[in-house]
Amino acid sequence: MSFRLINNIPVVTAKLQREAKRLVRDTGARIKQTAIDSIEEGDKSGRIYLKGKAPKMGKRGKKLKDRRKEHIASAPGEPPATDSGQLVGSIDYEMTGEASAVVGTNVEHGMHTEFGTSRGMAPRPWLGPAFEEATESFEQGLKELLK
Protein backbone atom coordinates (compact mmCIF):
# COMPACT_ATOMS: atom_id res chain seq x y z
CA MET A 1 0.00 0.00 0.00
CA SER A 2 1.27 3.46 -0.85
CA PHE A 3 0.06 7.04 -0.61
CA ARG A 4 0.71 9.76 -3.05
CA LEU A 5 0.59 13.34 -1.79
CA ILE A 6 -0.44 16.03 -4.25
CA ASN A 7 0.14 19.69 -3.57
CA ASN A 8 -3.20 21.38 -4.27
CA ILE A 9 -2.35 24.59 -2.45
CA PRO A 10 -2.04 26.70 -5.65
CA VAL A 11 -5.45 25.48 -6.91
CA VAL A 12 -7.16 26.06 -3.57
CA THR A 13 -5.52 29.49 -3.22
CA ALA A 14 -6.63 30.57 -6.71
CA LYS A 15 -10.20 29.45 -6.02
CA LEU A 16 -10.23 31.27 -2.67
CA GLN A 17 -8.95 34.45 -4.35
CA ARG A 18 -11.64 34.26 -7.07
CA GLU A 19 -14.41 33.72 -4.53
CA ALA A 20 -13.15 36.51 -2.25
CA LYS A 21 -13.05 38.90 -5.21
CA ARG A 22 -16.63 37.94 -6.13
CA LEU A 23 -17.77 38.45 -2.54
CA VAL A 24 -16.18 41.92 -2.35
CA ARG A 25 -17.61 42.90 -5.76
CA ASP A 26 -21.10 41.73 -4.82
CA THR A 27 -20.92 43.47 -1.44
CA GLY A 28 -19.81 46.72 -3.10
CA ALA A 29 -22.76 46.52 -5.49
CA ARG A 30 -25.13 45.80 -2.58
CA ILE A 31 -23.85 48.78 -0.57
CA LYS A 32 -24.24 51.03 -3.61
CA GLN A 33 -27.83 49.92 -4.24
CA THR A 34 -28.83 50.13 -0.58
CA ALA A 35 -27.47 53.68 -0.37
CA ILE A 36 -29.35 54.71 -3.54
CA ASP A 37 -32.56 53.10 -2.31
CA SER A 38 -32.34 54.86 1.05
CA ILE A 39 -32.17 58.23 -0.70
CA GLU A 40 -34.77 57.57 -3.37
CA GLU A 41 -37.30 55.48 -1.49
CA GLY A 42 -36.92 56.23 2.20
CA ASP A 43 -39.72 58.14 3.96
CA LYS A 44 -38.83 61.76 4.63
CA SER A 45 -40.30 63.81 7.45
CA GLY A 46 -38.52 67.16 7.13
CA ARG A 47 -39.68 70.56 5.97
CA ILE A 48 -42.12 70.75 3.04
CA TYR A 49 -41.60 73.52 0.50
CA LEU A 50 -42.15 74.38 -3.14
CA LYS A 51 -39.12 73.78 -5.35
CA GLY A 52 -38.44 75.94 -8.36
CA LYS A 53 -38.94 79.55 -9.33
CA ALA A 54 -42.19 81.30 -8.57
CA PRO A 55 -44.19 82.14 -11.70
CA LYS A 56 -43.90 85.63 -13.13
CA MET A 57 -46.58 87.71 -14.71
CA GLY A 58 -47.06 86.99 -18.37
CA LYS A 59 -47.99 89.33 -21.16
CA ARG A 60 -50.93 91.59 -20.48
CA GLY A 61 -50.58 91.09 -16.72
CA LYS A 62 -51.80 87.49 -16.83
CA LYS A 63 -50.34 85.23 -14.14
CA LEU A 64 -48.47 82.20 -15.54
CA LYS A 65 -49.13 78.65 -14.33
CA ASP A 66 -47.23 77.69 -11.19
CA ARG A 67 -45.00 74.76 -12.18
CA ARG A 68 -43.19 74.43 -8.87
CA LYS A 69 -43.17 71.01 -7.27
CA GLU A 70 -43.67 70.18 -3.63
CA HIS A 71 -40.51 68.83 -2.04
CA ILE A 72 -40.26 67.04 1.30
CA ALA A 73 -36.81 67.44 2.78
CA SER A 74 -35.20 64.88 5.04
CA ALA A 75 -35.08 65.42 8.76
CA PRO A 76 -31.78 65.12 10.66
CA GLY A 77 -30.78 61.46 10.97
CA GLU A 78 -32.75 60.38 7.88
CA PRO A 79 -31.04 59.70 4.53
CA PRO A 80 -31.11 62.84 2.39
CA ALA A 81 -34.11 63.48 0.19
CA THR A 82 -33.24 63.41 -3.48
CA ASP A 83 -33.48 66.80 -5.12
CA SER A 84 -31.60 67.04 -8.40
CA GLY A 85 -30.52 63.38 -8.48
CA GLN A 86 -26.86 64.40 -8.57
CA LEU A 87 -25.90 62.49 -5.42
CA VAL A 88 -27.78 59.34 -6.40
CA GLY A 89 -26.31 59.46 -9.91
CA SER A 90 -22.79 59.76 -8.55
CA ILE A 91 -22.83 56.82 -6.10
CA ASP A 92 -20.65 54.03 -7.40
CA TYR A 93 -18.17 51.37 -6.35
CA GLU A 94 -14.81 50.42 -7.79
CA MET A 95 -12.63 47.39 -7.26
CA THR A 96 -9.29 48.71 -5.99
CA GLY A 97 -7.47 45.41 -5.72
CA GLU A 98 -7.95 41.68 -5.96
CA ALA A 99 -10.25 41.69 -2.94
CA SER A 100 -10.86 45.32 -2.05
CA ALA A 101 -13.34 47.93 -3.18
CA VAL A 102 -14.32 51.53 -2.54
CA VAL A 103 -17.95 52.67 -2.45
CA GLY A 104 -18.80 56.35 -2.45
CA THR A 105 -19.41 59.52 -4.39
CA ASN A 106 -17.33 62.27 -5.95
CA VAL A 107 -19.82 65.07 -5.25
CA GLU A 108 -18.93 67.34 -2.36
CA HIS A 109 -22.38 67.51 -0.80
CA GLY A 110 -22.32 63.73 -0.35
CA MET A 111 -19.87 64.19 2.52
CA HIS A 112 -21.89 67.08 3.94
CA THR A 113 -25.10 65.06 4.02
CA GLU A 114 -23.38 61.99 5.49
CA PHE A 115 -21.57 63.78 8.31
CA GLY A 116 -23.26 67.18 8.63
CA THR A 117 -21.46 70.52 8.50
CA SER A 118 -19.82 72.89 10.95
CA ARG A 119 -22.42 75.46 9.88
CA GLY A 120 -25.18 73.57 11.62
CA MET A 121 -26.56 71.06 9.13
CA ALA A 122 -27.14 67.82 11.02
CA PRO A 123 -26.00 64.54 9.46
CA ARG A 124 -28.30 62.71 7.08
CA PRO A 125 -26.39 59.43 6.75
CA TRP A 126 -26.81 57.31 3.66
CA LEU A 127 -23.52 55.45 3.11
CA GLY A 128 -22.65 54.36 6.65
CA PRO A 129 -26.00 52.64 7.21
CA ALA A 130 -25.71 50.89 3.81
CA PHE A 131 -22.25 49.63 4.81
CA GLU A 132 -23.53 48.45 8.21
CA GLU A 133 -26.43 46.62 6.56
CA ALA A 134 -24.03 44.70 4.30
CA THR A 135 -21.53 43.80 7.03
CA GLU A 136 -23.29 40.71 8.38
CA SER A 137 -23.79 39.05 5.00
CA PHE A 138 -20.18 39.89 4.03
CA GLU A 139 -18.85 38.28 7.22
CA GLN A 140 -21.07 35.24 6.65
CA GLY A 141 -19.74 34.97 3.10
CA LEU A 142 -16.16 35.04 4.40
CA LYS A 143 -16.96 32.26 6.87
CA GLU A 144 -18.40 30.17 4.04
CA LEU A 145 -15.23 30.68 1.99
CA LEU A 146 -13.03 29.47 4.82
CA LYS A 147 -14.97 26.26 5.54
CSV table of N, CA and C in Angstrom, one decimal:
chain,number,residue,atom,x,y,z
A,1,MET,N,0.8,-1.2,0.0
A,1,MET,CA,0.0,0.0,0.0
A,1,MET,C,0.9,1.2,0.0
A,2,SER,N,0.5,2.2,-0.8
A,2,SER,CA,1.3,3.5,-0.9
A,2,SER,C,0.3,4.7,-0.9
A,3,PHE,N,0.8,5.8,-0.6
A,3,PHE,CA,0.1,7.0,-0.6
A,3,PHE,C,0.8,8.0,-1.5
A,4,ARG,N,0.1,8.7,-2.2
A,4,ARG,CA,0.7,9.8,-3.0
A,4,ARG,C,0.2,11.1,-2.6
A,5,LEU,N,1.0,12.0,-2.2
A,5,LEU,CA,0.6,13.3,-1.8
A,5,LEU,C,0.7,14.3,-3.0
A,6,ILE,N,-0.4,15.1,-3.2
A,6,ILE,CA,-0.4,16.0,-4.3
A,6,ILE,C,-0.6,17.4,-3.6
A,7,ASN,N,0.2,18.3,-4.1
A,7,ASN,CA,0.1,19.7,-3.6
A,7,ASN,C,-0.9,20.5,-4.3
A,8,ASN,N,-2.1,20.6,-3.7
A,8,ASN,CA,-3.2,21.4,-4.3
A,8,ASN,C,-3.3,22.8,-3.8
A,9,ILE,N,-2.3,23.3,-3.0
A,9,ILE,CA,-2.4,24.6,-2.5
A,9,ILE,C,-2.5,25.7,-3.5
A,10,PRO,N,-1.8,25.7,-4.6
A,10,PRO,CA,-2.0,26.7,-5.6
A,10,PRO,C,-3.5,26.7,-6.2
A,11,VAL,N,-4.1,25.6,-6.4
A,11,VAL,CA,-5.4,25.5,-6.9
A,11,VAL,C,-6.4,26.0,-5.9
A,12,VAL,N,-6.3,25.6,-4.6
A,12,VAL,CA,-7.2,26.1,-3.6
A,12,VAL,C,-7.0,27.6,-3.4
A,13,THR,N,-5.8,28.1,-3.4
A,13,THR,CA,-5.5,29.5,-3.2
A,13,THR,C,-6.2,30.3,-4.3
A,14,ALA,N,-6.0,29.8,-5.6
A,14,ALA,CA,-6.6,30.6,-6.7
A,14,ALA,C,-8.2,30.6,-6.6
A,15,LYS,N,-8.7,29.5,-6.2
A,15,LYS,CA,-10.2,29.4,-6.0
A,15,LYS,C,-10.6,30.4,-4.9
A,16,LEU,N,-9.9,30.4,-3.8
A,16,LEU,CA,-10.2,31.3,-2.7
A,16,LEU,C,-10.1,32.7,-3.1
A,17,GLN,N,-9.1,33.1,-3.9
A,17,GLN,CA,-8.9,34.5,-4.4
A,17,GLN,C,-10.1,34.9,-5.3
A,18,ARG,N,-10.5,34.0,-6.2
A,18,ARG,CA,-11.6,34.3,-7.1
A,18,ARG,C,-12.9,34.5,-6.3
A,19,GLU,N,-13.2,33.6,-5.3
A,19,GLU,CA,-14.4,33.7,-4.5
A,19,GLU,C,-14.4,35.0,-3.6
A,20,ALA,N,-13.2,35.3,-3.1
A,20,ALA,CA,-13.1,36.5,-2.2
A,20,ALA,C,-13.4,37.8,-3.1
A,21,LYS,N,-12.8,37.8,-4.3
A,21,LYS,CA,-13.0,38.9,-5.2
A,21,LYS,C,-14.5,39.0,-5.6
A,22,ARG,N,-15.2,37.9,-5.8
A,22,ARG,CA,-16.6,37.9,-6.1
A,22,ARG,C,-17.4,38.5,-4.9
A,23,LEU,N,-17.1,38.0,-3.7
A,23,LEU,CA,-17.8,38.4,-2.5
A,23,LEU,C,-17.6,40.0,-2.3
A,24,VAL,N,-16.4,40.5,-2.5
A,24,VAL,CA,-16.2,41.9,-2.4
A,24,VAL,C,-16.9,42.7,-3.4
A,25,ARG,N,-16.9,42.2,-4.7
A,25,ARG,CA,-17.6,42.9,-5.8
A,25,ARG,C,-19.1,42.9,-5.5
A,26,ASP,N,-19.7,41.8,-5.1
A,26,ASP,CA,-21.1,41.7,-4.8
A,26,ASP,C,-21.5,42.6,-3.6
A,27,THR,N,-20.6,42.6,-2.6
A,27,THR,CA,-20.9,43.5,-1.4
A,27,THR,C,-20.9,44.9,-1.8
A,28,GLY,N,-19.9,45.3,-2.6
A,28,GLY,CA,-19.8,46.7,-3.1
A,28,GLY,C,-21.1,47.1,-3.9
A,29,ALA,N,-21.5,46.2,-4.7
A,29,ALA,CA,-22.8,46.5,-5.5
A,29,ALA,C,-24.0,46.6,-4.6
A,30,ARG,N,-24.0,45.8,-3.5
A,30,ARG,CA,-25.1,45.8,-2.6
A,30,ARG,C,-25.1,47.1,-1.8
A,31,ILE,N,-24.0,47.5,-1.3
A,31,ILE,CA,-23.8,48.8,-0.6
A,31,ILE,C,-24.3,49.9,-1.4
A,32,LYS,N,-23.8,50.0,-2.7
A,32,LYS,CA,-24.2,51.0,-3.6
A,32,LYS,C,-25.8,51.1,-3.7
A,33,GLN,N,-26.4,49.9,-4.0
A,33,GLN,CA,-27.8,49.9,-4.2
A,33,GLN,C,-28.6,50.3,-3.0
A,34,THR,N,-28.2,49.8,-1.8
A,34,THR,CA,-28.8,50.1,-0.6
A,34,THR,C,-28.8,51.6,-0.3
A,35,ALA,N,-27.6,52.2,-0.6
A,35,ALA,CA,-27.5,53.7,-0.4
A,35,ALA,C,-28.4,54.4,-1.3
A,36,ILE,N,-28.5,54.1,-2.6
A,36,ILE,CA,-29.3,54.7,-3.5
A,36,ILE,C,-30.8,54.6,-3.1
A,37,ASP,N,-31.2,53.3,-2.7
A,37,ASP,CA,-32.6,53.1,-2.3
A,37,ASP,C,-32.9,53.9,-1.1
A,38,SER,N,-32.0,54.1,-0.2
A,38,SER,CA,-32.3,54.9,1.1
A,38,SER,C,-32.6,56.3,0.7
A,39,ILE,N,-32.0,56.8,-0.3
A,39,ILE,CA,-32.2,58.2,-0.7
A,39,ILE,C,-33.4,58.4,-1.5
A,40,GLU,N,-33.6,57.5,-2.5
A,40,GLU,CA,-34.8,57.6,-3.4
A,40,GLU,C,-36.1,57.1,-2.8
A,41,GLU,N,-36.1,56.1,-1.9
A,41,GLU,CA,-37.3,55.5,-1.5
A,41,GLU,C,-37.6,55.7,0.0
A,42,GLY,N,-36.7,56.1,0.8
A,42,GLY,CA,-36.9,56.2,2.2
A,42,GLY,C,-37.9,57.3,2.5
A,43,ASP,N,-38.8,57.1,3.5
A,43,ASP,CA,-39.7,58.1,4.0
A,43,ASP,C,-39.0,59.3,4.5
A,44,LYS,N,-39.4,60.5,4.2
A,44,LYS,CA,-38.8,61.8,4.6
A,44,LYS,C,-39.8,62.5,5.5
A,45,SER,N,-39.4,63.1,6.5
A,45,SER,CA,-40.3,63.8,7.4
A,45,SER,C,-39.8,65.2,7.8
A,46,GLY,N,-39.0,65.8,6.9
A,46,GLY,CA,-38.5,67.2,7.1
A,46,GLY,C,-39.5,68.2,6.6
A,47,ARG,N,-38.9,69.4,6.4
A,47,ARG,CA,-39.7,70.6,6.0
A,47,ARG,C,-40.3,70.3,4.6
A,48,ILE,N,-41.5,70.8,4.3
A,48,ILE,CA,-42.1,70.8,3.0
A,48,ILE,C,-42.1,72.1,2.4
A,49,TYR,N,-41.7,72.2,1.2
A,49,TYR,CA,-41.6,73.5,0.5
A,49,TYR,C,-41.8,73.3,-1.0
A,50,LEU,N,-42.0,74.4,-1.7
A,50,LEU,CA,-42.1,74.4,-3.1
A,50,LEU,C,-40.8,74.6,-3.8
A,51,LYS,N,-40.4,73.7,-4.7
A,51,LYS,CA,-39.1,73.8,-5.4
A,51,LYS,C,-39.3,74.4,-6.7
A,52,GLY,N,-38.4,75.3,-7.1
A,52,GLY,CA,-38.4,75.9,-8.4
A,52,GLY,C,-38.7,77.4,-8.2
A,53,LYS,N,-38.7,78.1,-9.3
A,53,LYS,CA,-38.9,79.5,-9.3
A,53,LYS,C,-40.4,79.8,-9.3
A,54,ALA,N,-40.8,80.9,-8.6
A,54,ALA,CA,-42.2,81.3,-8.6
A,54,ALA,C,-42.6,81.9,-9.9
A,55,PRO,N,-43.8,81.6,-10.4
A,55,PRO,CA,-44.2,82.1,-11.7
A,55,PRO,C,-44.2,83.7,-11.7
A,56,LYS,N,-43.9,84.2,-12.9
A,56,LYS,CA,-43.9,85.6,-13.1
A,56,LYS,C,-45.2,86.0,-13.8
A,57,MET,N,-45.4,87.2,-14.0
A,57,MET,CA,-46.6,87.7,-14.7
A,57,MET,C,-46.3,87.6,-16.2
A,58,GLY,N,-47.2,87.1,-16.9
A,58,GLY,CA,-47.1,87.0,-18.4
A,58,GLY,C,-47.5,88.3,-19.1
A,59,LYS,N,-47.6,88.2,-20.4
A,59,LYS,CA,-48.0,89.3,-21.2
A,59,LYS,C,-49.4,89.7,-20.7
A,60,ARG,N,-49.6,91.0,-20.8
A,60,ARG,CA,-50.9,91.6,-20.5
A,60,ARG,C,-51.3,91.4,-19.0
A,61,GLY,N,-50.3,91.2,-18.1
A,61,GLY,CA,-50.6,91.1,-16.7
A,61,GLY,C,-51.2,89.8,-16.3
A,62,LYS,N,-51.2,88.8,-17.1
A,62,LYS,CA,-51.8,87.5,-16.8
A,62,LYS,C,-50.8,86.6,-16.1
A,63,LYS,N,-51.2,86.1,-14.9
A,63,LYS,CA,-50.3,85.2,-14.1
A,63,LYS,C,-50.1,83.9,-14.8
A,64,LEU,N,-48.8,83.5,-14.9
A,64,LEU,CA,-48.5,82.2,-15.5
A,64,LEU,C,-48.7,81.0,-14.6
A,65,LYS,N,-48.9,79.8,-15.1
A,65,LYS,CA,-49.1,78.6,-14.3
A,65,LYS,C,-47.9,78.4,-13.4
A,66,ASP,N,-48.3,78.0,-12.2
A,66,ASP,CA,-47.2,77.7,-11.2
A,66,ASP,C,-46.8,76.3,-11.4
A,67,ARG,N,-45.5,76.1,-11.9
A,67,ARG,CA,-45.0,74.8,-12.2
A,67,ARG,C,-44.1,74.2,-11.1
A,68,ARG,N,-44.0,74.9,-10.0
A,68,ARG,CA,-43.2,74.4,-8.9
A,68,ARG,C,-43.7,73.1,-8.3
A,69,LYS,N,-42.8,72.3,-7.8
A,69,LYS,CA,-43.2,71.0,-7.3
A,69,LYS,C,-43.0,71.0,-5.8
A,70,GLU,N,-43.8,70.3,-5.1
A,70,GLU,CA,-43.7,70.2,-3.6
A,70,GLU,C,-42.5,69.2,-3.3
A,71,HIS,N,-41.7,69.6,-2.4
A,71,HIS,CA,-40.5,68.8,-2.0
A,71,HIS,C,-40.5,68.6,-0.5
A,72,ILE,N,-40.4,67.4,-0.1
A,72,ILE,CA,-40.3,67.0,1.3
A,72,ILE,C,-38.8,66.7,1.6
A,73,ALA,N,-38.2,67.6,2.4
A,73,ALA,CA,-36.8,67.4,2.8
A,73,ALA,C,-36.7,66.3,3.8
A,74,SER,N,-35.4,65.9,4.0
A,74,SER,CA,-35.2,64.9,5.0
A,74,SER,C,-35.0,65.6,6.4
A,75,ALA,N,-35.3,64.9,7.4
A,75,ALA,CA,-35.1,65.4,8.8
A,75,ALA,C,-33.7,64.9,9.2
A,76,PRO,N,-33.1,65.6,10.2
A,76,PRO,CA,-31.8,65.1,10.7
A,76,PRO,C,-31.9,63.6,11.1
A,77,GLY,N,-30.8,62.9,10.7
A,77,GLY,CA,-30.8,61.5,11.0
A,77,GLY,C,-31.4,60.6,9.9
A,78,GLU,N,-32.2,61.1,9.0
A,78,GLU,CA,-32.7,60.4,7.9
A,78,GLU,C,-31.8,60.5,6.7
A,79,PRO,N,-31.8,59.5,5.8
A,79,PRO,CA,-31.0,59.7,4.5
A,79,PRO,C,-31.5,61.0,3.8
A,80,PRO,N,-30.7,61.6,3.1
A,80,PRO,CA,-31.1,62.8,2.4
A,80,PRO,C,-32.2,62.6,1.4
A,81,ALA,N,-33.1,63.6,1.2
A,81,ALA,CA,-34.1,63.5,0.2
A,81,ALA,C,-33.5,63.8,-1.1
A,82,THR,N,-33.8,63.1,-2.2
A,82,THR,CA,-33.2,63.4,-3.5
A,82,THR,C,-33.9,64.7,-4.0
A,83,ASP,N,-33.0,65.5,-4.6
A,83,ASP,CA,-33.5,66.8,-5.1
A,83,ASP,C,-33.2,66.8,-6.6
A,84,SER,N,-32.0,67.0,-7.0
A,84,SER,CA,-31.6,67.0,-8.4
A,84,SER,C,-31.2,65.7,-8.9
A,85,GLY,N,-31.0,64.7,-8.1
A,85,GLY,CA,-30.5,63.4,-8.5
A,85,GLY,C,-29.0,63.3,-8.6
A,86,GLN,N,-28.3,64.4,-8.4
A,86,GLN,CA,-26.9,64.4,-8.6
A,86,GLN,C,-26.2,63.4,-7.6
A,87,LEU,N,-26.5,63.4,-6.4
A,87,LEU,CA,-25.9,62.5,-5.4
A,87,LEU,C,-26.2,61.0,-5.8
A,88,VAL,N,-27.4,60.7,-6.0
A,88,VAL,CA,-27.8,59.3,-6.4
A,88,VAL,C,-27.0,58.9,-7.7
A,89,GLY,N,-27.0,59.8,-8.6
A,89,GLY,CA,-26.3,59.5,-9.9
A,89,GLY,C,-24.8,59.3,-9.8
A,90,SER,N,-24.2,59.8,-8.7
A,90,SER,CA,-22.8,59.8,-8.5
A,90,SER,C,-22.3,58.6,-7.7
A,91,ILE,N,-23.2,57.9,-7.0
A,91,ILE,CA,-22.8,56.8,-6.1
A,91,ILE,C,-22.4,55.6,-6.9
A,92,ASP,N,-21.2,55.1,-6.6
A,92,ASP,CA,-20.6,54.0,-7.4
A,92,ASP,C,-19.7,53.3,-6.5
A,93,TYR,N,-19.2,52.1,-7.0
A,93,TYR,CA,-18.2,51.4,-6.4
A,93,TYR,C,-17.1,51.0,-7.4
A,94,GLU,N,-15.9,50.8,-6.9
A,94,GLU,CA,-14.8,50.4,-7.8
A,94,GLU,C,-13.9,49.4,-7.1
A,95,MET,N,-13.6,48.4,-7.8
A,95,MET,CA,-12.6,47.4,-7.3
A,95,MET,C,-11.3,48.1,-7.3
A,96,THR,N,-10.6,48.0,-6.1
A,96,THR,CA,-9.3,48.7,-6.0
A,96,THR,C,-8.1,47.7,-5.8
A,97,GLY,N,-8.5,46.5,-5.9
A,97,GLY,CA,-7.5,45.4,-5.7
A,97,GLY,C,-8.1,44.1,-6.0
A,98,GLU,N,-7.4,43.0,-5.7
A,98,GLU,CA,-7.9,41.7,-6.0
A,98,GLU,C,-9.2,41.4,-5.1
A,99,ALA,N,-9.1,41.9,-3.9
A,99,ALA,CA,-10.2,41.7,-2.9
A,99,ALA,C,-10.5,42.9,-2.1
A,100,SER,N,-10.5,44.1,-2.8
A,100,SER,CA,-10.9,45.3,-2.0
A,100,SER,C,-11.6,46.2,-3.0
A,101,ALA,N,-12.5,47.0,-2.4
A,101,ALA,CA,-13.3,47.9,-3.2
A,101,ALA,C,-13.6,49.2,-2.4
A,102,VAL,N,-13.9,50.3,-3.1
A,102,VAL,CA,-14.3,51.5,-2.5
A,102,VAL,C,-15.7,51.9,-3.0
A,103,VAL,N,-16.6,52.3,-2.1
A,103,VAL,CA,-17.9,52.7,-2.5
A,103,VAL,C,-18.1,54.1,-2.0
A,104,GLY,N,-18.6,55.0,-2.9
A,104,GLY,CA,-18.8,56.3,-2.4
A,104,GLY,C,-19.3,57.2,-3.6
A,105,THR,N,-19.0,58.5,-3.4
A,105,THR,CA,-19.4,59.5,-4.4
A,105,THR,C,-18.3,60.5,-4.6
A,106,ASN,N,-18.3,61.2,-5.7
A,106,ASN,CA,-17.3,62.3,-6.0
A,106,ASN,C,-18.0,63.7,-5.9
A,107,VAL,N,-19.2,63.8,-5.4
A,107,VAL,CA,-19.8,65.1,-5.3
A,107,VAL,C,-19.6,65.5,-3.8
A,108,GLU,N,-19.3,66.8,-3.7
A,108,GLU,CA,-18.9,67.3,-2.4
A,108,GLU,C,-20.1,67.3,-1.3
A,109,HIS,N,-21.3,67.5,-1.8
A,109,HIS,CA,-22.4,67.5,-0.8
A,109,HIS,C,-22.7,66.1,-0.3
A,110,GLY,N,-22.1,65.1,-0.9
A,110,GLY,CA,-22.3,63.7,-0.3
A,110,GLY,C,-21.7,63.6,1.0
A,111,MET,N,-20.5,64.2,1.2
A,111,MET,CA,-19.9,64.2,2.5
A,111,MET,C,-20.6,65.0,3.5
A,112,HIS,N,-21.2,66.2,3.0
A,112,HIS,CA,-21.9,67.1,3.9
A,112,HIS,C,-23.2,66.4,4.4
A,113,THR,N,-23.9,65.7,3.6
A,113,THR,CA,-25.1,65.1,4.0
A,113,THR,C,-24.8,63.9,4.9
A,114,GLU,N,-23.7,63.2,4.7
A,114,GLU,CA,-23.4,62.0,5.5
A,114,GLU,C,-23.0,62.4,6.9
A,115,PHE,N,-22.1,63.4,7.0
A,115,PHE,CA,-21.6,63.8,8.3
A,115,PHE,C,-22.1,65.1,8.9
A,116,GLY,N,-22.8,65.9,8.2
A,116,GLY,CA,-23.3,67.2,8.6
A,116,GLY,C,-22.2,68.2,8.4
A,117,THR,N,-22.4,69.4,8.7
A,117,THR,CA,-21.5,70.5,8.5
A,117,THR,C,-21.2,71.3,9.8
A,118,SER,N,-20.1,72.0,9.8
A,118,SER,CA,-19.8,72.9,10.9
A,118,SER,C,-20.7,74.1,11.0
A,119,ARG,N,-21.5,74.3,9.9
A,119,ARG,CA,-22.4,75.5,9.9
A,119,ARG,C,-23.8,75.1,10.4
A,120,GLY,N,-23.9,73.9,10.9
A,120,GLY,CA,-25.2,73.6,11.6
A,120,GLY,C,-26.1,72.6,10.9
A,121,MET,N,-25.7,72.1,9.8
A,121,MET,CA,-26.6,71.1,9.1
A,121,MET,C,-26.3,69.7,9.8
A,122,ALA,N,-27.3,69.1,10.3
A,122,ALA,CA,-27.1,67.8,11.0
A,122,ALA,C,-26.9,66.7,10.0
A,123,PRO,N,-26.2,65.6,10.4
A,123,PRO,CA,-26.0,64.5,9.5
A,123,PRO,C,-27.3,63.9,8.9
A,124,ARG,N,-27.2,63.5,7.7
A,124,ARG,CA,-28.3,62.7,7.1
A,124,ARG,C,-27.6,61.5,6.4
A,125,PRO,N,-27.2,60.5,7.2
A,125,PRO,CA,-26.4,59.4,6.8
A,125,PRO,C,-27.1,58.5,5.7
A,126,TRP,N,-26.3,58.2,4.7
A,126,TRP,CA,-26.8,57.3,3.7
A,126,TRP,C,-25.8,56.2,3.3
A,127,LEU,N,-24.5,56.4,3.5
A,127,LEU,CA,-23.5,55.4,3.1
A,127,LEU,C,-23.2,54.6,4.3
A,128,GLY,N,-23.0,55.1,5.5
A,128,GLY,CA,-22.7,54.4,6.7
A,128,GLY,C,-23.7,53.3,7.0
A,129,PRO,N,-25.0,53.7,7.0
A,129,PRO,CA,-26.0,52.6,7.2
A,129,PRO,C,-26.0,51.5,6.1
A,130,ALA,N,-25.7,51.9,4.9
A,130,ALA,CA,-25.7,50.9,3.8
A,130,ALA,C,-24.6,49.9,4.1
A,131,PHE,N,-23.4,50.5,4.5
A,131,PHE,CA,-22.3,49.6,4.8
A,131,PHE,C,-22.6,48.7,6.0
A,132,GLU,N,-23.2,49.3,7.0
A,132,GLU,CA,-23.5,48.5,8.2
A,132,GLU,C,-24.5,47.3,7.8
A,133,GLU,N,-25.4,47.6,7.0
A,133,GLU,CA,-26.4,46.6,6.6
A,133,GLU,C,-25.8,45.5,5.8
A,134,ALA,N,-24.7,45.7,5.1
A,134,ALA,CA,-24.0,44.7,4.3
A,134,ALA,C,-23.0,43.9,5.1
A,135,THR,N,-22.6,44.4,6.3
A,135,THR,CA,-21.5,43.8,7.0
A,135,THR,C,-21.8,42.3,7.4
A,136,GLU,N,-23.0,42.1,7.9
A,136,GLU,CA,-23.3,40.7,8.4
A,136,GLU,C,-23.2,39.7,7.2
A,137,SER,N,-23.8,40.0,6.1
A,137,SER,CA,-23.8,39.1,5.0
A,137,SER,C,-22.4,38.9,4.4
A,138,PHE,N,-21.6,40.0,4.5
A,138,PHE,CA,-20.2,39.9,4.0
A,138,PHE,C,-19.4,39.0,4.9
A,139,GLU,N,-19.6,39.1,6.3
A,139,GLU,CA,-18.9,38.3,7.2
A,139,GLU,C,-19.3,36.8,7.1
A,140,GLN,N,-20.6,36.6,6.8
A,140,GLN,CA,-21.1,35.2,6.6
A,140,GLN,C,-20.5,34.6,5.4
A,141,GLY,N,-20.4,35.4,4.3
A,141,GLY,CA,-19.7,35.0,3.1
A,141,GLY,C,-18.3,34.6,3.3
A,142,LEU,N,-17.5,35.4,4.1
A,142,LEU,CA,-16.2,35.0,4.4
A,142,LEU,C,-16.1,33.7,5.2
A,143,LYS,N,-17.0,33.5,6.1
A,143,LYS,CA,-17.0,32.3,6.9
A,143,LYS,C,-17.2,31.1,6.0
A,144,GLU,N,-18.1,31.2,5.0
A,144,GLU,CA,-18.4,30.2,4.0
A,144,GLU,C,-17.2,29.9,3.2
A,145,LEU,N,-16.4,30.9,2.8
A,145,LEU,CA,-15.2,30.7,2.0
A,145,LEU,C,-14.2,29.9,2.7
A,146,LEU,N,-14.1,30.1,4.0
A,146,LEU,CA,-13.0,29.5,4.8
A,146,LEU,C,-13.4,28.1,5.4
A,147,LYS,N,-14.6,27.6,5.1
A,147,LYS,CA,-15.0,26.3,5.5
A,147,LYS,C,-14.2,25.2,4.9
